[in-house]
């Protein structure tokens, strides 16, 4: 570290601990989650919302200064109150110890953080062998600690300290498998005359009909089937990252019993239920009460069982991609393809997809919305909007652009697809769904005109009900703004259609 930086650090008076008033506030918040005291080195936490239990272990004052430990505890309490999981909190504690170790190696405290020290830490992360996402985790932890310390009044972080700086993550997004590959696997599972084990077939149907995680499907209980009304059956599925050894929250999903696909699914579901019921007395207690009993072993089907079977099935039946290369899929690939189908197929909105997936944010859902490059190129090629493909190129004067040009378009950093809405040509921001509609860089997809129209009708009905019940006018105004944006999109699509004709 430079002598100038040390001179700047030296006069700072470092408190021994957080203020008494702030500590009392933390104690009150902690009481909502555990009976342990704020000063304990471990907290046995119970999350009332999910019924989860776990222990959070903190470093002791022999390892790091008490002030740093208390800042970390306050940061963890903020995370718990914001709905963070216990595993996320544990990871933050682990990352904080890495940050503290760096400051200890320099003989300094986080309370002395300034611009010079931040860039020293940033450069240090750049030199060690880590992926950028891992480096950014440590930077995010440092930012959380700095902001918490400033909120508690024990840190004074100058605005010139760029705690929000991150390494650029050059990794390409995780994409869904090609539609062609999934279609081949679908044909195998939907062909009831082949010898696919019943349990694996029912699991595949469940994963294709809804956007479940494989762990949720494995944890489906034996009494999952119900009949809420005539000609309708429903299944109850856990909606959290769970194993069969937890007791998660359940959601119900309803199906028409006489639907073409649903009727097949129902018959298979009943057969699996009857098989699992017949095996209960032979199973160990920890495996009893679950629907997906293994077809050959006295236990339930595991994630590895199902994914290994998918790999074998693809290899045995010569499943190939559009280039003729051998292809395979996993249970998580099915979750990706389901989200892509919903966002691109006018099935439900992006927000509803996020709820169905039980995602914590829209960004997480967006991460699942990337189809394979081949399929994305085909989809973009169907968009008939006349638009400039590259920076200095003139507008395209044809109704459809060859797919290979869209392959190049996908590689352009200034262009990205917003699943379910259209195309964004601004590299300085990330897709934000509804917010994108008001942006000049947004180009609405004509394929979604019906969605925009249906959304307007739905919002108008909601506003009428709110007015009739003298509801919140703020919600009415928000809906009116969305209606205006959707109308602009329809107007743009229609004007382009008239222009082309």
Coordinates of C-alpha atoms in Angstrom, one line a residue:
X1 CA 0.0 0.0 0.0
X2 CA 1.2 3.5 -0.8
X3 CA 2.4 5.9 2.0
X4 CA -0.3 8.4 0.9
X5 CA -3.0 5.8 1.6
X6 CA -1.5 5.0 5.0
X7 CA -1.4 8.6 5.9
X8 CA -5.1 8.9 5.0
X9 CA -6.0 5.8 7.1
X10 CA -3.9 6.6 10.2
X11 CA -6.0 9.4 11.8
X12 CA -9.3 7.3 11.7
X13 CA -10.5 6.4 15.2
X14 CA -11.9 2.9 15.0
X15 CA -14.7 2.0 17.5
X16 CA -14.6 -1.2 19.4
X17 CA -18.1 -2.3 18.7
X18 CA -21.4 -1.0 17.1
X19 CA -23.4 1.6 19.1
X20 CA -25.6 0.4 22.0
X21 CA -28.8 1.6 20.4
X22 CA -28.0 -0.3 17.1
X23 CA -27.1 -3.4 19.0
X24 CA -30.4 -3.3 20.9
X25 CA -32.3 -3.0 17.6
X26 CA -30.4 -6.0 16.3
X27 CA -31.3 -8.0 19.4
X28 CA -35.0 -7.3 18.8
X29 CA -34.8 -8.4 15.2
X30 CA -32.8 -11.5 16.2
X31 CA -35.5 -12.6 18.6
X32 CA -37.8 -13.2 15.6
X33 CA -35.5 -16.0 14.4
X34 CA -33.8 -17.6 17.4
X35 CA -33.6 -17.7 21.2
X36 CA -29.8 -17.2 21.1
X37 CA -28.2 -13.9 22.0
X38 CA -26.6 -11.4 19.6
X39 CA -23.2 -12.1 21.2
X40 CA -23.3 -15.9 20.6
X41 CA -20.9 -17.3 18.1
X42 CA -23.7 -19.5 16.7
X43 CA -27.4 -18.9 16.1
X44 CA -29.9 -21.8 15.8
X45 CA -32.3 -20.1 13.4
X46 CA -35.9 -21.0 12.6
X47 CA -37.5 -19.4 9.5
X48 CA -41.2 -19.3 10.2
X49 CA -42.2 -18.7 6.6
X50 CA -40.7 -22.0 5.4
X51 CA -40.3 -24.0 8.6
X52 CA -36.6 -24.3 7.9
X53 CA -34.1 -24.8 10.7
X54 CA -30.4 -24.4 10.7
X55 CA -27.3 -23.1 12.5
X56 CA -25.4 -20.0 11.5
X57 CA -21.8 -20.1 12.8
X58 CA -19.8 -16.8 13.2
X59 CA -16.1 -16.3 13.8
X60 CA -15.1 -15.4 17.3
X61 CA -13.4 -12.3 18.6
X62 CA -10.1 -14.2 18.8
X63 CA -10.1 -14.4 15.0
X64 CA -11.2 -10.9 14.0
X65 CA -12.0 -7.6 15.6
X66 CA -15.3 -7.5 17.5
X67 CA -16.5 -4.6 15.4
X68 CA -16.2 -6.6 12.1
X69 CA -18.0 -9.5 13.6
X70 CA -20.9 -7.4 14.8
X71 CA -21.1 -5.6 11.4
X72 CA -21.3 -9.1 9.8
X73 CA -24.1 -10.2 12.2
X74 CA -26.1 -7.1 11.5
X75 CA -25.7 -7.7 7.7
X76 CA -26.9 -11.3 8.2
X77 CA -30.0 -10.1 10.1
X78 CA -30.8 -7.8 7.2
X79 CA -30.5 -10.7 4.8
X80 CA -32.8 -12.8 7.0
X81 CA -35.4 -10.1 7.2
X82 CA -35.3 -9.8 3.4
X83 CA -36.1 -13.5 3.0
X84 CA -32.7 -14.9 2.3
X85 CA -32.2 -18.7 2.8
X86 CA -30.0 -20.1 5.5
X87 CA -27.5 -21.5 2.9
X88 CA -27.2 -18.0 1.4
X89 CA -26.5 -16.5 4.8
X90 CA -23.9 -19.2 5.5
X91 CA -22.2 -18.4 2.2
X92 CA -22.1 -14.7 3.1
X93 CA -20.4 -15.5 6.4
X94 CA -17.8 -17.6 4.6
X95 CA -17.1 -14.9 2.1
X96 CA -16.9 -12.3 4.8
X97 CA -14.1 -14.3 6.5
X98 CA -12.2 -14.1 3.2
X99 CA -12.6 -10.3 3.2
X100 CA -11.6 -10.0 6.9
X101 CA -8.5 -12.2 6.2
X102 CA -7.4 -9.8 3.5
X103 CA -7.7 -6.8 5.8
X104 CA -5.9 -8.7 8.6
X105 CA -3.0 -9.5 6.2
X106 CA -2.6 -5.8 5.7
X107 CA -2.8 -5.0 9.4
X108 CA -6.0 -3.0 8.8
X109 CA -9.7 -3.0 9.6
X110 CA -12.7 -2.7 7.3
X111 CA -13.4 0.5 9.2
X112 CA -10.4 2.0 7.4
X113 CA -11.8 1.3 3.9
X114 CA -10.9 4.0 1.4
X115 CA -10.5 4.2 -2.4
X116 CA -6.9 3.0 -2.4
X117 CA -7.6 0.0 -0.1
X118 CA -10.6 -1.0 -2.2
X119 CA -8.6 -1.0 -5.4
X120 CA -5.8 -3.0 -3.7
X121 CA -8.4 -5.6 -2.8
X122 CA -9.9 -5.5 -6.3
X123 CA -6.5 -6.0 -7.9
X124 CA -5.8 -8.8 -5.5
X125 CA -8.9 -10.7 -6.6
X126 CA -7.9 -10.2 -10.2
X127 CA -4.6 -12.0 -9.6
X128 CA -5.8 -15.1 -7.8
X129 CA -7.2 -18.1 -9.7
X130 CA -11.0 -17.6 -9.4
X131 CA -13.9 -17.3 -11.9
X132 CA -15.3 -13.8 -12.2
X133 CA -18.6 -14.8 -10.6
X134 CA -16.6 -15.9 -7.6
X135 CA -14.6 -12.7 -7.4
X136 CA -17.8 -10.7 -7.7
X137 CA -19.2 -12.7 -4.7
X138 CA -16.4 -11.3 -2.5
X139 CA -16.9 -7.8 -3.9
X140 CA -20.6 -8.1 -3.1
X141 CA -19.8 -9.2 0.4
X142 CA -17.5 -6.3 0.9
X143 CA -20.2 -3.9 -0.3
X144 CA -22.7 -5.4 2.0
X145 CA -20.4 -5.1 5.0
X146 CA -19.4 -1.5 4.1
X147 CA -23.1 -0.4 3.6
X148 CA -24.1 -2.1 6.9
X149 CA -21.3 -0.5 8.8
X150 CA -22.2 2.9 7.3
X151 CA -25.9 2.4 8.3
X152 CA -24.8 1.5 11.9
X153 CA -22.7 4.7 12.0
X154 CA -19.3 3.0 12.5
X155 CA -18.0 3.4 8.9
X156 CA -17.7 6.5 6.8
X157 CA -17.5 5.3 3.2
X158 CA -16.7 8.2 0.9
X159 CA -18.7 8.4 -2.3
X160 CA -15.5 8.0 -4.4
X161 CA -15.0 4.4 -3.0
X162 CA -16.5 2.3 -5.9
X163 CA -17.9 -0.5 -3.7
X164 CA -20.3 -1.4 -6.5
X165 CA -17.5 -2.2 -8.9
X166 CA -17.6 -5.7 -10.4
X167 CA -15.6 -7.9 -12.7
X168 CA -17.2 -8.3 -16.1
X169 CA -18.7 -11.8 -16.3
X170 CA -17.9 -12.9 -19.8
X171 CA -19.5 -16.3 -19.4
X172 CA -22.4 -16.9 -21.9
X173 CA -25.8 -17.5 -20.3
X174 CA -27.0 -21.1 -19.8
X175 CA -29.2 -22.0 -22.7
X176 CA -32.0 -24.5 -23.1
X177 CA -31.5 -27.5 -25.2
X178 CA -32.6 -27.4 -28.9
X179 CA -36.3 -27.8 -29.5
X180 CA -35.4 -30.6 -31.9
X181 CA -33.6 -32.5 -29.1
X182 CA -36.5 -32.1 -26.7
X183 CA -39.0 -33.1 -29.3
X184 CA -37.1 -36.4 -29.9
X185 CA -37.1 -37.1 -26.1
X186 CA -40.7 -36.1 -25.9
X187 CA -41.6 -38.6 -28.6
X188 CA -39.9 -41.4 -26.6
X189 CA -41.7 -40.7 -23.4
X190 CA -45.1 -40.1 -25.0
X191 CA -44.9 -43.4 -26.9
X192 CA -46.6 -45.6 -24.3
X193 CA -45.7 -48.8 -26.2
X194 CA -42.0 -48.6 -25.3
X195 CA -40.4 -50.0 -22.2
X196 CA -39.7 -46.8 -20.2
X197 CA -40.2 -47.5 -16.5
X198 CA -43.4 -46.1 -15.2
X199 CA -41.8 -43.9 -12.5
X200 CA -39.4 -42.2 -14.9
X201 CA -42.2 -41.6 -17.4
X202 CA -44.5 -40.0 -14.8
X203 CA -41.6 -37.8 -13.6
X204 CA -40.9 -36.7 -17.1
X205 CA -44.5 -35.8 -17.7
X206 CA -44.6 -33.8 -14.4
X207 CA -41.4 -31.9 -15.4
X208 CA -42.8 -31.1 -18.9
X209 CA -46.2 -30.0 -17.8
X210 CA -45.0 -27.6 -15.1
X211 CA -41.7 -25.7 -14.4
X212 CA -40.8 -27.8 -11.4
X213 CA -37.3 -28.5 -10.0
X214 CA -36.4 -32.2 -10.0
X215 CA -35.9 -32.0 -6.2
X216 CA -39.5 -30.8 -5.9
X217 CA -40.8 -33.7 -8.0
X218 CA -38.8 -36.3 -6.1
X219 CA -40.4 -34.9 -2.8
X220 CA -44.0 -35.3 -4.1
X221 CA -46.0 -37.2 -1.4
X222 CA -48.1 -40.3 -1.9
X223 CA -51.3 -38.4 -1.2
X224 CA -50.6 -35.7 -3.8
X225 CA -53.8 -36.2 -5.9
X226 CA -57.0 -34.4 -5.1
X227 CA -60.2 -33.5 -7.0
X228 CA -61.2 -29.8 -6.4
X229 CA -64.1 -30.0 -8.8
X230 CA -65.8 -32.2 -11.4
X231 CA -63.6 -33.3 -14.3
X232 CA -60.5 -31.7 -12.7
X233 CA -57.7 -33.3 -10.8
X234 CA -54.9 -31.5 -8.9
X235 CA -51.5 -32.5 -7.7
X236 CA -49.7 -31.0 -4.7
X237 CA -46.0 -30.3 -5.3
X238 CA -43.3 -28.8 -3.1
X239 CA -42.3 -25.3 -4.2
X240 CA -38.8 -24.9 -2.8
X241 CA -35.3 -26.4 -3.3
X242 CA -36.0 -29.4 -1.2
X243 CA -35.1 -33.1 -0.8
X244 CA -37.5 -35.8 0.3
X245 CA -36.2 -35.4 3.8
X246 CA -37.7 -31.9 4.4
X247 CA -41.2 -30.7 4.9
X248 CA -41.7 -27.9 2.3
X249 CA -44.6 -25.6 1.4
X250 CA -47.0 -27.2 -1.1
X251 CA -48.7 -25.6 -4.1
X252 CA -51.6 -27.2 -6.1
X253 CA -51.7 -27.5 -9.8
X254 CA -55.0 -28.3 -11.5
X255 CA -55.5 -30.2 -14.8
X256 CA -58.6 -31.1 -16.9
X257 CA -59.1 -34.8 -16.6
X258 CA -60.3 -35.1 -20.2
X259 CA -57.5 -33.2 -21.9
X260 CA -55.5 -35.1 -24.5
X261 CA -52.2 -35.0 -22.7
X262 CA -53.7 -34.5 -19.2
X263 CA -55.8 -37.7 -19.4
X264 CA -52.7 -39.8 -20.3
X265 CA -50.8 -38.1 -17.4
X266 CA -53.7 -38.8 -15.0
X267 CA -53.8 -42.6 -15.8
X268 CA -50.0 -42.9 -15.5
X269 CA -50.1 -40.9 -12.2
X270 CA -52.7 -43.3 -10.7
X271 CA -50.7 -46.3 -11.8
X272 CA -47.6 -44.9 -10.1
X273 CA -49.6 -44.1 -7.0
X274 CA -50.9 -47.6 -6.8
X275 CA -47.4 -49.1 -7.3
X276 CA -45.9 -46.8 -4.6
X277 CA -48.7 -47.7 -2.2
X278 CA -48.1 -51.4 -2.7
X279 CA -44.4 -51.0 -1.9
X280 CA -44.8 -49.0 1.3
X281 CA -44.5 -51.9 3.8
X282 CA -41.2 -53.0 2.1
X283 CA -39.6 -49.5 2.3
X284 CA -37.5 -48.1 5.2
X285 CA -39.3 -45.4 7.2
X286 CA -37.3 -42.6 5.5
X287 CA -38.6 -43.6 2.1
X288 CA -42.2 -44.1 3.0
X289 CA -45.0 -41.7 2.0
X290 CA -43.4 -40.6 -1.3
X291 CA -44.9 -41.1 -4.8
X292 CA -41.8 -41.9 -6.9
X293 CA -40.6 -45.2 -5.5
X294 CA -37.7 -46.7 -7.6
X295 CA -38.9 -49.3 -10.1
X296 CA -36.2 -51.9 -9.1
X297 CA -34.8 -50.8 -5.7
X298 CA -36.4 -50.4 -2.2
X299 CA -36.0 -46.6 -2.1
X300 CA -37.2 -43.5 -3.9
X301 CA -35.9 -42.3 -7.3
X302 CA -33.0 -39.8 -6.9
X303 CA -31.9 -37.0 -9.2
X304 CA -28.9 -39.0 -10.3
X305 CA -31.2 -42.0 -11.1
X306 CA -33.4 -39.9 -13.4
X307 CA -30.6 -37.9 -15.1
X308 CA -28.6 -41.1 -15.7
X309 CA -31.6 -42.7 -17.3
X310 CA -32.1 -39.7 -19.6
X311 CA -28.5 -39.9 -20.8
X312 CA -28.8 -43.6 -21.4
X313 CA -32.2 -43.2 -23.2
X314 CA -30.7 -40.5 -25.5
X315 CA -27.7 -42.6 -26.3
X316 CA -29.7 -45.8 -27.0
X317 CA -32.1 -44.0 -29.3
X318 CA -29.5 -41.9 -31.2
X319 CA -30.9 -38.5 -30.1
X320 CA -29.1 -35.8 -32.2
X321 CA -29.1 -32.0 -32.5
X322 CA -29.7 -30.0 -35.6
X323 CA -26.1 -30.5 -36.7
X324 CA -26.3 -34.3 -36.3
X325 CA -24.2 -34.5 -33.2
X326 CA -25.2 -36.8 -30.3
X327 CA -27.3 -34.9 -27.7
X328 CA -28.6 -35.4 -24.2
X329 CA -30.7 -33.6 -21.7
X330 CA -31.0 -33.3 -18.0
X331 CA -33.9 -32.7 -15.6
X332 CA -32.7 -29.0 -15.3
X333 CA -32.7 -28.6 -19.1
X334 CA -36.5 -29.3 -19.0
X335 CA -37.0 -26.4 -16.6
X336 CA -35.1 -24.2 -19.1
X337 CA -37.1 -25.3 -22.1
X338 CA -40.4 -24.9 -20.1
X339 CA -39.5 -21.2 -19.3
X340 CA -38.6 -20.6 -22.9
X341 CA -41.8 -22.1 -24.2
X342 CA -43.8 -19.9 -21.8
X343 CA -42.0 -16.7 -22.6
X344 CA -42.0 -17.2 -26.4
X345 CA -45.3 -18.9 -26.8
X346 CA -47.8 -16.3 -25.5
X347 CA -48.8 -18.7 -22.8
X348 CA -48.4 -16.6 -19.7
X349 CA -46.5 -13.3 -18.9
X350 CA -43.0 -13.1 -17.6
X351 CA -44.2 -12.2 -14.1
X352 CA -46.5 -15.2 -14.0
X353 CA -43.7 -17.4 -15.2
X354 CA -41.5 -16.1 -12.3
X355 CA -44.3 -17.0 -9.8
X356 CA -44.8 -20.4 -11.3
X357 CA -41.0 -21.1 -11.2
X358 CA -40.9 -19.9 -7.6
X359 CA -38.0 -17.7 -8.5
X360 CA -36.9 -14.9 -6.1
X361 CA -36.5 -12.3 -8.9
X362 CA -37.3 -11.5 -12.5
X363 CA -33.6 -11.6 -13.3
X364 CA -33.5 -15.2 -12.2
X365 CA -36.4 -16.1 -14.5
X366 CA -34.7 -14.2 -17.4
X367 CA -31.7 -16.4 -16.9
X368 CA -33.8 -19.4 -17.7
X369 CA -35.3 -17.7 -20.8
X370 CA -32.4 -18.2 -23.2
X371 CA -33.2 -20.8 -25.9
X372 CA -30.5 -22.5 -27.8
X373 CA -28.7 -20.3 -30.4
X374 CA -30.2 -22.3 -33.2
X375 CA -33.8 -21.8 -31.9
X376 CA -33.2 -18.2 -31.0
X377 CA -32.0 -17.5 -34.5
X378 CA -35.1 -19.1 -36.0
X379 CA -37.3 -17.1 -33.7
X380 CA -35.6 -13.8 -34.5
X381 CA -35.8 -14.6 -38.2
X382 CA -39.6 -14.7 -37.9
X383 CA -39.8 -11.2 -36.7
X384 CA -40.8 -9.1 -39.8
X385 CA -39.9 -5.7 -38.4
X386 CA -37.7 -3.6 -40.6
X387 CA -34.8 -2.8 -38.4
X388 CA -31.0 -2.1 -38.7
X389 CA -29.0 -5.2 -38.0
X390 CA -25.7 -3.6 -37.4
X391 CA -24.5 -0.2 -36.5
X392 CA -24.1 1.4 -39.9
X393 CA -26.2 -0.9 -41.9
X394 CA -29.4 0.4 -43.6
X395 CA -32.8 -0.9 -42.7
X396 CA -33.7 -4.3 -44.1
X397 CA -36.2 -4.0 -46.9
X398 CA -37.6 -7.6 -46.8
X399 CA -40.1 -9.4 -44.7
X400 CA -37.7 -12.0 -43.4
X401 CA -34.0 -12.0 -42.9
X402 CA -32.0 -15.2 -43.5
X403 CA -31.2 -17.1 -40.3
X404 CA -27.5 -16.8 -40.6
X405 CA -27.7 -13.0 -40.2
X406 CA -29.6 -13.5 -37.0
X407 CA -26.8 -15.8 -35.8
X408 CA -24.5 -12.8 -36.3
X409 CA -27.0 -10.6 -34.6
X410 CA -27.0 -12.8 -31.5
X411 CA -23.2 -12.3 -31.3
X412 CA -23.5 -8.5 -31.4
X413 CA -23.0 -7.1 -27.9
X414 CA -25.5 -4.3 -28.6
X415 CA -28.4 -6.6 -29.3
X416 CA -30.3 -9.0 -27.1
X417 CA -33.6 -10.7 -27.0
X418 CA -36.1 -9.9 -24.3
X419 CA -38.1 -13.2 -24.0
X420 CA -41.8 -12.6 -24.3
X421 CA -41.6 -9.0 -25.5
X422 CA -39.2 -8.2 -28.4
X423 CA -35.6 -7.0 -29.0
X424 CA -33.4 -4.6 -27.1
X425 CA -30.5 -2.8 -29.0
X426 CA -28.9 -1.1 -26.0
X427 CA -25.8 -2.7 -24.5
X428 CA -25.7 -0.3 -21.5
X429 CA -28.7 -1.9 -19.7
X430 CA -30.1 -5.3 -19.0
X431 CA -33.6 -6.4 -19.9
X432 CA -36.2 -5.3 -17.4
X433 CA -39.4 -6.6 -19.1
X434 CA -42.2 -4.1 -18.6
X435 CA -39.7 -1.2 -18.1
X436 CA -38.2 -2.0 -21.6
X437 CA -41.5 -1.1 -23.3
X438 CA -40.9 2.6 -22.7
X439 CA -37.3 2.5 -24.0
X440 CA -36.4 3.9 -27.4
X441 CA -34.1 1.0 -27.9
X442 CA -37.0 -1.5 -27.6
X443 CA -38.4 -3.1 -30.7
X444 CA -41.7 -5.0 -30.0
X445 CA -42.1 -8.5 -31.5
X446 CA -45.2 -8.8 -33.8
X447 CA -45.6 -12.4 -32.6
X448 CA -46.8 -11.0 -29.2
X449 CA -49.4 -8.6 -30.5
X450 CA -52.2 -10.9 -29.1
X451 CA -50.4 -10.9 -25.7
X452 CA -50.3 -7.1 -25.6
X453 CA -54.0 -6.9 -26.5
X454 CA -55.0 -9.5 -23.9
X455 CA -52.9 -7.8 -21.3
X456 CA -54.8 -4.5 -22.0
X457 CA -58.2 -6.1 -21.6
X458 CA -57.1 -7.8 -18.3
X459 CA -55.8 -4.6 -16.8
X460 CA -58.9 -2.7 -17.8
X461 CA -61.0 -5.3 -16.0
X462 CA -58.8 -5.1 -12.9
X463 CA -59.1 -1.3 -12.9
X464 CA -62.9 -1.4 -13.1
X465 CA -63.0 -3.8 -10.1
X466 CA -60.6 -1.6 -8.1
X467 CA -62.8 1.5 -8.8
X468 CA -66.0 -0.4 -7.9
X469 CA -64.5 -1.5 -4.6
X470 CA -62.9 1.9 -3.9
X471 CA -59.5 0.3 -3.9
X472 CA -56.0 1.8 -4.1
X473 CA -55.7 4.5 -6.8
X474 CA -52.0 4.0 -7.0
X475 CA -52.6 0.5 -8.4
X476 CA -55.0 2.0 -10.9
X477 CA -52.4 4.5 -12.1
X478 CA -49.8 1.8 -12.4
X479 CA -52.1 -0.3 -14.5
X480 CA -53.0 2.7 -16.7
X481 CA -49.3 3.3 -17.4
X482 CA -48.9 -0.4 -18.4
X483 CA -52.0 -0.1 -20.7
X484 CA -50.4 3.0 -22.3
X485 CA -47.2 1.2 -22.9
X486 CA -48.9 -1.9 -24.4
X487 CA -51.0 0.3 -26.7
X488 CA -47.8 2.0 -27.9
X489 CA -46.4 -1.5 -28.7
X490 CA -49.5 -2.5 -30.6
X491 CA -49.5 0.8 -32.5
X492 CA -45.8 0.3 -33.5
X493 CA -46.5 -3.2 -34.6
X494 CA -49.5 -2.2 -36.7
X495 CA -47.8 0.8 -38.3
X496 CA -44.9 -1.4 -39.3
X497 CA -47.3 -4.0 -40.7
X498 CA -49.0 -1.2 -42.8
X499 CA -45.7 0.1 -43.9
X500 CA -44.6 -3.3 -45.2
X501 CA -47.8 -4.0 -47.0

